[in-house]
XYZ file of C-alpha atoms in Angstrom:
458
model
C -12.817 -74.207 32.786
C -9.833 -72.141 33.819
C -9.333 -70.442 30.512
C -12.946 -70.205 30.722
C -13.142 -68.453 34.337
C -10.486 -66.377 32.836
C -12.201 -64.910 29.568
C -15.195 -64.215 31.947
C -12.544 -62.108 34.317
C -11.310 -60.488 31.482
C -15.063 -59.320 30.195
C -16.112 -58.626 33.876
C -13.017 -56.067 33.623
C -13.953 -54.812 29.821
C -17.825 -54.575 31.489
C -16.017 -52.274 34.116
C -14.542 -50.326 31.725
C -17.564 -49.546 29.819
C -19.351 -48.707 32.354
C -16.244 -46.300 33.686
C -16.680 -45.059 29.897
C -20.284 -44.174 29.775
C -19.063 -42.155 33.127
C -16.273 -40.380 31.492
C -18.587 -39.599 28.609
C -21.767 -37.790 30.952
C -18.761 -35.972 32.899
C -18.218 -34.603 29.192
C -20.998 -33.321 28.513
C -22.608 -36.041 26.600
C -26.729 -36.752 26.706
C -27.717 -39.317 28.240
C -31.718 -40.293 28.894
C -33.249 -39.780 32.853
C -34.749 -43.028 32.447
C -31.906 -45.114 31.987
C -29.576 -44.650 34.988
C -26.827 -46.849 34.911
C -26.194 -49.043 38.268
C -23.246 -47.443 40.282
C -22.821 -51.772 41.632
C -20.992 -53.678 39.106
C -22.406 -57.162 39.047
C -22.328 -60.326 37.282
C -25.039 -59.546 34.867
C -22.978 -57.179 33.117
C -20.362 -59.970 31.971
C -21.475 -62.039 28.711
C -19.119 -64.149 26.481
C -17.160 -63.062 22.817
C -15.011 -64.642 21.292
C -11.132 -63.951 22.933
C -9.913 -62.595 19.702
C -12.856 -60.040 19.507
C -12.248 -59.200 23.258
C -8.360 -57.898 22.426
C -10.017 -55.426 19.893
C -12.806 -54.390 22.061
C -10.196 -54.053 25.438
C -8.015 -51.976 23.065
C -10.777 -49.364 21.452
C -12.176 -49.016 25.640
C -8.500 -48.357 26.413
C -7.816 -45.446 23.530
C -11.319 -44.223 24.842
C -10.394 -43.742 27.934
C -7.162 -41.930 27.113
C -8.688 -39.286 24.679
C -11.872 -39.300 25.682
C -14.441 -38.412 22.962
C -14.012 -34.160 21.772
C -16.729 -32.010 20.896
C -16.183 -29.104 18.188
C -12.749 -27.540 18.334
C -12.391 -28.002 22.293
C -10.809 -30.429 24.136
C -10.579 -31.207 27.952
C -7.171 -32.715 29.505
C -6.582 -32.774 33.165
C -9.568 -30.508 33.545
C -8.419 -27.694 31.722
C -10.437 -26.444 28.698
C -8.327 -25.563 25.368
C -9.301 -23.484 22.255
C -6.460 -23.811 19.352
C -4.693 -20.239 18.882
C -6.794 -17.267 18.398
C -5.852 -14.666 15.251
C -2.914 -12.408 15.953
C -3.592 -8.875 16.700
C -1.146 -8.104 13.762
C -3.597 -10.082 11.279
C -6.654 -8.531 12.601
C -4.704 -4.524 12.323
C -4.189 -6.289 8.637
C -7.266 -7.112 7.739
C -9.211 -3.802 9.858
C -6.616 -1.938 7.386
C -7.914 -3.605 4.561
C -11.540 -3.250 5.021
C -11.125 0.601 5.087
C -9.135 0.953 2.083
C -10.188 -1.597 -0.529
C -13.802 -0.746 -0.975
C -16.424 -3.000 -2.858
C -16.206 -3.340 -6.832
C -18.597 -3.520 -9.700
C -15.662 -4.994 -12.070
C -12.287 -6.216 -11.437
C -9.328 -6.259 -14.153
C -5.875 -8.039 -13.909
C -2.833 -6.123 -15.031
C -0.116 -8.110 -16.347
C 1.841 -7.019 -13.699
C 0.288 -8.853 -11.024
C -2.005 -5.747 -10.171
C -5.624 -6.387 -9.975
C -7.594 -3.021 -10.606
C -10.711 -2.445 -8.821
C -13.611 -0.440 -10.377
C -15.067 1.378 -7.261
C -18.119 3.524 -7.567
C -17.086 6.782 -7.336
C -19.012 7.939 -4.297
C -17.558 5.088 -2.582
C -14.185 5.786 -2.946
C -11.811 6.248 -0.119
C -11.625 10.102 -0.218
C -15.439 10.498 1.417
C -14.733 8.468 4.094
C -12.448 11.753 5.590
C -14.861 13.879 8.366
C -14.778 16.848 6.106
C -15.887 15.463 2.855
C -18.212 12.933 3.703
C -21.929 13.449 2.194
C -19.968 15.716 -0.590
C -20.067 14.987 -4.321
C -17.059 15.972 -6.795
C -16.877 18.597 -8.148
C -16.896 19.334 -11.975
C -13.849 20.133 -14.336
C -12.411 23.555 -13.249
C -11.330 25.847 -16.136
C -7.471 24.805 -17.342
C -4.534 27.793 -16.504
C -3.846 29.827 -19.840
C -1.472 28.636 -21.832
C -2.001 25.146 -22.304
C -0.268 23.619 -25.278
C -3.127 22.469 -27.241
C -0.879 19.691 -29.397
C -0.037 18.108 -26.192
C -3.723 17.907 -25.312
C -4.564 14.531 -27.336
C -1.287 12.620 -26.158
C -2.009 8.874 -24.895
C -1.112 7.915 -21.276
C 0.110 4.181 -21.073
C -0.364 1.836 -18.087
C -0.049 -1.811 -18.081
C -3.414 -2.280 -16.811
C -5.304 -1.023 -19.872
C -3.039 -3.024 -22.548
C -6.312 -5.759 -21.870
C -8.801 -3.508 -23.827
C -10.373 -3.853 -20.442
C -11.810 -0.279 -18.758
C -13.651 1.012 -15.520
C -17.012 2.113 -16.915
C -18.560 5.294 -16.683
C -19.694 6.529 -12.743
C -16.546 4.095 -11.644
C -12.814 5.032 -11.148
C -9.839 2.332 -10.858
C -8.227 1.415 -7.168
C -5.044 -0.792 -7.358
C -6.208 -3.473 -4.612
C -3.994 -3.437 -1.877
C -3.617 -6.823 -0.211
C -2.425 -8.431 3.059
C 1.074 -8.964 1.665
C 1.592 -4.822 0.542
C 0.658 -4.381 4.336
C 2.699 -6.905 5.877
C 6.116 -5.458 3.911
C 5.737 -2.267 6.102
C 7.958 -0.910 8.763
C 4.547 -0.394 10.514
C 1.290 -1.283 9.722
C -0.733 1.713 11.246
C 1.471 3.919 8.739
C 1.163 2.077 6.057
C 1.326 4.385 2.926
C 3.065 7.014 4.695
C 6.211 8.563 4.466
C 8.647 8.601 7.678
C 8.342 11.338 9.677
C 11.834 13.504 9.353
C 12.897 17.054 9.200
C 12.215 18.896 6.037
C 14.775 21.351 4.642
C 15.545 22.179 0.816
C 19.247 22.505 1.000
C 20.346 19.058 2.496
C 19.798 15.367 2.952
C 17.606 14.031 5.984
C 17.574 10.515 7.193
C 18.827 9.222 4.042
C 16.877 10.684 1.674
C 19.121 12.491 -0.701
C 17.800 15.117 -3.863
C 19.006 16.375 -7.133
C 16.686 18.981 -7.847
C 15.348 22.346 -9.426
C 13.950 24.758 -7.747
C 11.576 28.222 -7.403
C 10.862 30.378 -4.099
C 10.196 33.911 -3.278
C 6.476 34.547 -4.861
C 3.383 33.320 -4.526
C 2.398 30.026 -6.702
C -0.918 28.250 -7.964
C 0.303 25.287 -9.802
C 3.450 24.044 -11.861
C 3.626 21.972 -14.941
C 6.165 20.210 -16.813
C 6.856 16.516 -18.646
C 9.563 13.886 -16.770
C 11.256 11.003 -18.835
C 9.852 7.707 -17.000
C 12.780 4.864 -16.486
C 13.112 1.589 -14.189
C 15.979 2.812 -11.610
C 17.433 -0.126 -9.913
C 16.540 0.181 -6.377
C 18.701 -2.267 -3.990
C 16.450 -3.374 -0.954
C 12.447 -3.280 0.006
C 13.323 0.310 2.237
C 14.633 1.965 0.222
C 12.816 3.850 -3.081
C 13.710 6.107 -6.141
C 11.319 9.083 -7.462
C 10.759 11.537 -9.812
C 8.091 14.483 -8.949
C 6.812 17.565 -8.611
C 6.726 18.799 -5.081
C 4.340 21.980 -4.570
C 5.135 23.498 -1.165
C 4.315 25.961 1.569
C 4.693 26.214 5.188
C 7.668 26.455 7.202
C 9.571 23.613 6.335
C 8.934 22.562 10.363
C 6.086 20.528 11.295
C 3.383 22.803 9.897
C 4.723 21.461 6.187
C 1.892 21.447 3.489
C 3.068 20.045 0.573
C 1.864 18.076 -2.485
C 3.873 15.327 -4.574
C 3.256 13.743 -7.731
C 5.065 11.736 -10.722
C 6.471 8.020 -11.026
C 8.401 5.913 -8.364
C 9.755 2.755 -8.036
C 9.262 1.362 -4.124
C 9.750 -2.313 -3.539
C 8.371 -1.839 0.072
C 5.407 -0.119 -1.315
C 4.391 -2.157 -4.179
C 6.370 -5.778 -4.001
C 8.245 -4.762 -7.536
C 10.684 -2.660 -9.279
C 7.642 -1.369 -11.839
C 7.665 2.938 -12.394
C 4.482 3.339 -11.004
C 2.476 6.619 -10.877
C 2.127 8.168 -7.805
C 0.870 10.870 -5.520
C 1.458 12.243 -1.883
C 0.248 15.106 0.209
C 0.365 16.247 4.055
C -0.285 19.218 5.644
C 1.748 18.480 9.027
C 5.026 17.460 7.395
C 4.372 13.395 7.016
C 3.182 12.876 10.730
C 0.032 12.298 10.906
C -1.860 13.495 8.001
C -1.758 12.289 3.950
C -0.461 9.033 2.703
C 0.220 7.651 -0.803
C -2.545 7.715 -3.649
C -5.560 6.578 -2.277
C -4.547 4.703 0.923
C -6.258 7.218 3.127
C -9.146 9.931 2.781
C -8.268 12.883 0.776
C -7.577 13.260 -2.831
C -11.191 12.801 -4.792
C -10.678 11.101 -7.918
C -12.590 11.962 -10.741
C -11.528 9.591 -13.617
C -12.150 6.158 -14.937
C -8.933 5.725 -16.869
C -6.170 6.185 -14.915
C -4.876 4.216 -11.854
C -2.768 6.111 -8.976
C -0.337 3.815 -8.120
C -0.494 1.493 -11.447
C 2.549 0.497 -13.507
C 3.256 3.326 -16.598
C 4.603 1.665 -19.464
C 6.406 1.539 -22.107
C 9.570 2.938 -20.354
C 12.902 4.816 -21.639
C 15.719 2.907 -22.658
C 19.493 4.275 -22.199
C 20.666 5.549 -25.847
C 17.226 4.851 -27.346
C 13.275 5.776 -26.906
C 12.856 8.034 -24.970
C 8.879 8.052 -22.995
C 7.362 10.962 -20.716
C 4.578 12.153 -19.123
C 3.445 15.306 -18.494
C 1.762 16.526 -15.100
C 0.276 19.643 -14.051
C -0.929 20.604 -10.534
C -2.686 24.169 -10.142
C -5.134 25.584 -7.581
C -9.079 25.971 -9.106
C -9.540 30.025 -9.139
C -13.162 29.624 -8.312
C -13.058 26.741 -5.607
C -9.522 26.805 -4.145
C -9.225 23.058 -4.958
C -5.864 21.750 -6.378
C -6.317 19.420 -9.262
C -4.005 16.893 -10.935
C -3.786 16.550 -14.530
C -1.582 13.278 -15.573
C -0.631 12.853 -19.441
C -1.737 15.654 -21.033
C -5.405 16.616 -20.945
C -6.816 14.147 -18.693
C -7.668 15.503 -15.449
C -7.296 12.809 -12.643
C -8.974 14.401 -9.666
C -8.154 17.326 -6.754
C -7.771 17.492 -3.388
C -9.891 19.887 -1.751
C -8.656 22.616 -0.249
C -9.960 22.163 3.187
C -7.196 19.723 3.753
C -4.406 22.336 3.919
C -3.986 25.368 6.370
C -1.147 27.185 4.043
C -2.018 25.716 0.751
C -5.313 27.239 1.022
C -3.991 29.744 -0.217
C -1.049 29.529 -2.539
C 1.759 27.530 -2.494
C 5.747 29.195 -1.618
C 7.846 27.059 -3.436
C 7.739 24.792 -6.160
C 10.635 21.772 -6.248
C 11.345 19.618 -9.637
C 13.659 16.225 -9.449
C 14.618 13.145 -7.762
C 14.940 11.535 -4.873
C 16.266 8.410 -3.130
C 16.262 6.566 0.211
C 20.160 5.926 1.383
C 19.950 3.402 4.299
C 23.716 2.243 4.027
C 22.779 -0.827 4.546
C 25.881 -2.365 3.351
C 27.805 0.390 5.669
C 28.306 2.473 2.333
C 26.403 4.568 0.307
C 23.175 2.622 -1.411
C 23.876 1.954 -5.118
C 19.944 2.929 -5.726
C 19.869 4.851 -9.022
C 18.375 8.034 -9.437
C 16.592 8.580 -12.742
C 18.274 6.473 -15.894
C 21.062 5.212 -13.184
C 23.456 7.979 -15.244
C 25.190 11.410 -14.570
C 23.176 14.581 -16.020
C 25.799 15.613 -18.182
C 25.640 12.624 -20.638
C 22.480 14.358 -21.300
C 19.399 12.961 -23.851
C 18.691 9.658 -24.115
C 20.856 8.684 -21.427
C 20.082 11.176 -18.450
C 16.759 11.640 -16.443
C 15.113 14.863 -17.827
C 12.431 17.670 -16.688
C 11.214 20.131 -19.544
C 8.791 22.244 -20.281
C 8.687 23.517 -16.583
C 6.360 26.050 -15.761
C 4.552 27.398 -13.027
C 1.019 29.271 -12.441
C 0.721 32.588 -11.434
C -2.278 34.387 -9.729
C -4.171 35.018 -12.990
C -4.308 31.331 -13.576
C -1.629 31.305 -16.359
C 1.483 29.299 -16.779
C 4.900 30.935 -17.304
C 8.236 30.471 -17.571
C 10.531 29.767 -14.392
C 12.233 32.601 -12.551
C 14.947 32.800 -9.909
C 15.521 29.009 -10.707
C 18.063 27.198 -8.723
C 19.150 23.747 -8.557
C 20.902 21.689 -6.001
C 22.361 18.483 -5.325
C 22.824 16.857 -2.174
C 25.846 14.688 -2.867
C 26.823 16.102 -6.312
C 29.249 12.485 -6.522
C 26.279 10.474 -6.298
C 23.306 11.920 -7.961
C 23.981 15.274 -9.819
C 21.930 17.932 -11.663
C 22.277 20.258 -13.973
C 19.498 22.925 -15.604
C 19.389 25.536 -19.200
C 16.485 26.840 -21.172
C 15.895 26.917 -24.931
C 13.359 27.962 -27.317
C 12.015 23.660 -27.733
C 12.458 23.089 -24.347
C 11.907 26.038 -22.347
C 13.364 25.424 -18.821
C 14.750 21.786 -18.459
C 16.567 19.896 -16.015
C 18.956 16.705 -16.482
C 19.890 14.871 -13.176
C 20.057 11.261 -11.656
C 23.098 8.826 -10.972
C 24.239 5.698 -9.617
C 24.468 6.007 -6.119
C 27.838 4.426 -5.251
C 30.725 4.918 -7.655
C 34.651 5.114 -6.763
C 33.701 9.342 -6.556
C 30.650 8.447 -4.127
C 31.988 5.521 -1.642
């Protein structure tokens, strides 16, 4: 009878908390029916008899119940505080706001063998017409090609890695690199990403680490330039730092009313996530503050094109003391429309940017710039050993050194000629060099590039 009395104690107690339970569980929120109010008395007639053994189990699962009381959805309550797990950081949601505006929607995807995936975007939907001043517009056919073109170079192939699938963008499409969360997330900043640093501008020294070899024109009034640059895989030591080869067509004041249009192959871990040449282009008309980024990551330059992909991997590549590969660019201003287009690999034009962009380049451009750059952060506390070009000194000369040939520029009548007045300079002569000449094959050329540190370059 004792152990008896006892087990009916011990239910009583398990009857209490039940009932303390079913309380718990109506503070929470749970439905109960009107009809069935429970009795706030305990009494006897709430005790019955189990077995002991089921009783331990039963005291037990009351006893967790009581201590983490039943949750609903993805809220809990503990000492009458209401929780909500961690909401999506401000930096994820700048991510993916970024991402929404410059990866539009796709009729066909590709995969490069480089990791790349290549969107095939409408062309009305591209990100050029999302800019105030084009939006509603439609490109803009073919303008008519500056005078002296050379006709054999018309039919020349342009490689990138995407294409070696067979695979195209068809007709009415052209082909976006996809950027993706991880391209963003390597940036210094994320509301500049696929801009340059701001800095000051000057043609005749280095600026915040960014240190030139190159050939240059000034003094008259230009509408284009033109020439074909050797494409190589220049080691580049860390993520901030890059290596380039362009075309740079200029005018402004070199202050912060800069216009200025870029274009030819890079290599930019930050950029891309790999040490790929990769086709680029630039432009700004307030010198890199606020206005322009790289290839399409902002609203400007219309594309035109279905077969080439700004920003995709160029291949094959030169090799030191063997093949040499290049491509040939041109960049001149549209007599009839004041647009400046971008031909890339001979014949195939790629798109323009219109000319309502620019305040100075609306009109013609005051110097034109041919060469290299790098990024020197030191971050070793001595110079960078990011190569310029091949990696090599211009005077070991073809097949070895970076190269420019064939430049020309376009004059007022919309024909190319010959350089005059070139110059060249070289920042830091003991770390990336230059060196220029003319012949009848060649017309005006350029070697230049380097190794960045050497025991001449510390």
């Amino acid at each position: 009878m004792t152990i008896q009395k006892t087990d009916e104690s011990c239910f009583c107690f398990l009857c209490f908390l039940c009932l303390h339970f079913k309380q718990r569980r109506r503070q929470a929120g749970s439905k109960w029916k009107q009809q069935q109010k429970q009795k706030q008395v305990f009494d006897s007639s709430c005790c019955f008899k189990i077995p002991p053994i089921t009783s331990v189990f039963v005291f037990i699962f009351l006893l967790l119940s009581l201590v983490f009381p039943a949750t609903s959805g993805k809220e809990f309550r503990r000492d009458h505080q209401l929780f909500r797990p961690p909401e999506e950081s401000n930096e994820m949601k700048l991510v993916k706001d970024r991402l929404m505006k410059i990866n539009k929607p796709s009729v066909k995807s590709i995969q490069s063998p480089d990791g790349d995936t290549i969107d095939c975007v409408l062309t009305h939907h591209q990100p050029a017409f999302d800019h105030p001043e084009l939006k509603g517009t439609k490109p803009l056919d073919p303008p008519e090609r500056p005078d002296g073109q050379d006709e054999a170079e018309m039919n020349s192939e342009t490689h990138q890695l995407w294409t070696l699938s067979g695979e195209l963008c068809p007709e009415g499409t052209i082909p976006i690199r996809r950027t993706t969360e991880q391209d963003i997330l390597r940036a210094n900043s994320i509301k500049r990403f696929g801009r340059k640093i701001p800095r000051p501008i000057r043609r005749d020294t280095s600026s915040y680490g960014h240190e030139h070899a190159v050939g240059y024109v000034s003094g008259n009034k230009y509408y284009g330039a033109k020439a074909s640059i050797n494409v190589w895989a220049p080691k580049v030591t860390n993520r901030y730092e890059f290596s380039l080869s362009q075309m740079w067509v200029l005018s402004g004041s070199f202050g912060n009313d800069l216009n200025t249009i870029e274009a030819g192959w890079q290599v930019s871990p930050e950029l891309y996530g790999d040490n790929y040449p990769r086709f680029f282009t630039y432009w700004t008309t307030d010198a890199y503050r606020t206005t322009g980024c790289y290839n399409l990551l902002c609203s400007g330059f219309i594309q035109t094109n279905n077969r080439i992909a700004i920003g995709a991997a160029i291949s094959p590549r030169s090799v030191y003391n063997g093949g040499q590969f290049d491509i040939s660019l041109m960049i001149w201003k549209d007599p009839k429309h004041g647009n400046w287009w971008l031909e890339f690999g001979s014949g195939i034009l790629v798109g323009y940017w219109p000319a309502s962009l620019f305040t100075h380049l609306r009109d013609h451009a005051s110097m034109v710039q041919f060469g290299g750059e790098v990024v020197n952060s030191r971050a070793s506390g001595s110079h960078t050993t990011t190569q310029m070009g091949s990696g090599h000194f211009s005077g070991l000369g073809f097949g070895k050194a970076s190269y420019f040939r064939n430049m020309q520029v376009v004059d007022w009548g919309n024909n190319l000629i010959p350089l005059s007045n070139f110059k060249i300079l070289a920042d830091h002569p003991n770390c990336y060099d230059i060196r220029g000449g003319s012949n009848r094959v060649w017309g005006n050329y350029i070697y230049y590039g380097g190794p960045g540190k050497n025991p001449r370059c510390p």
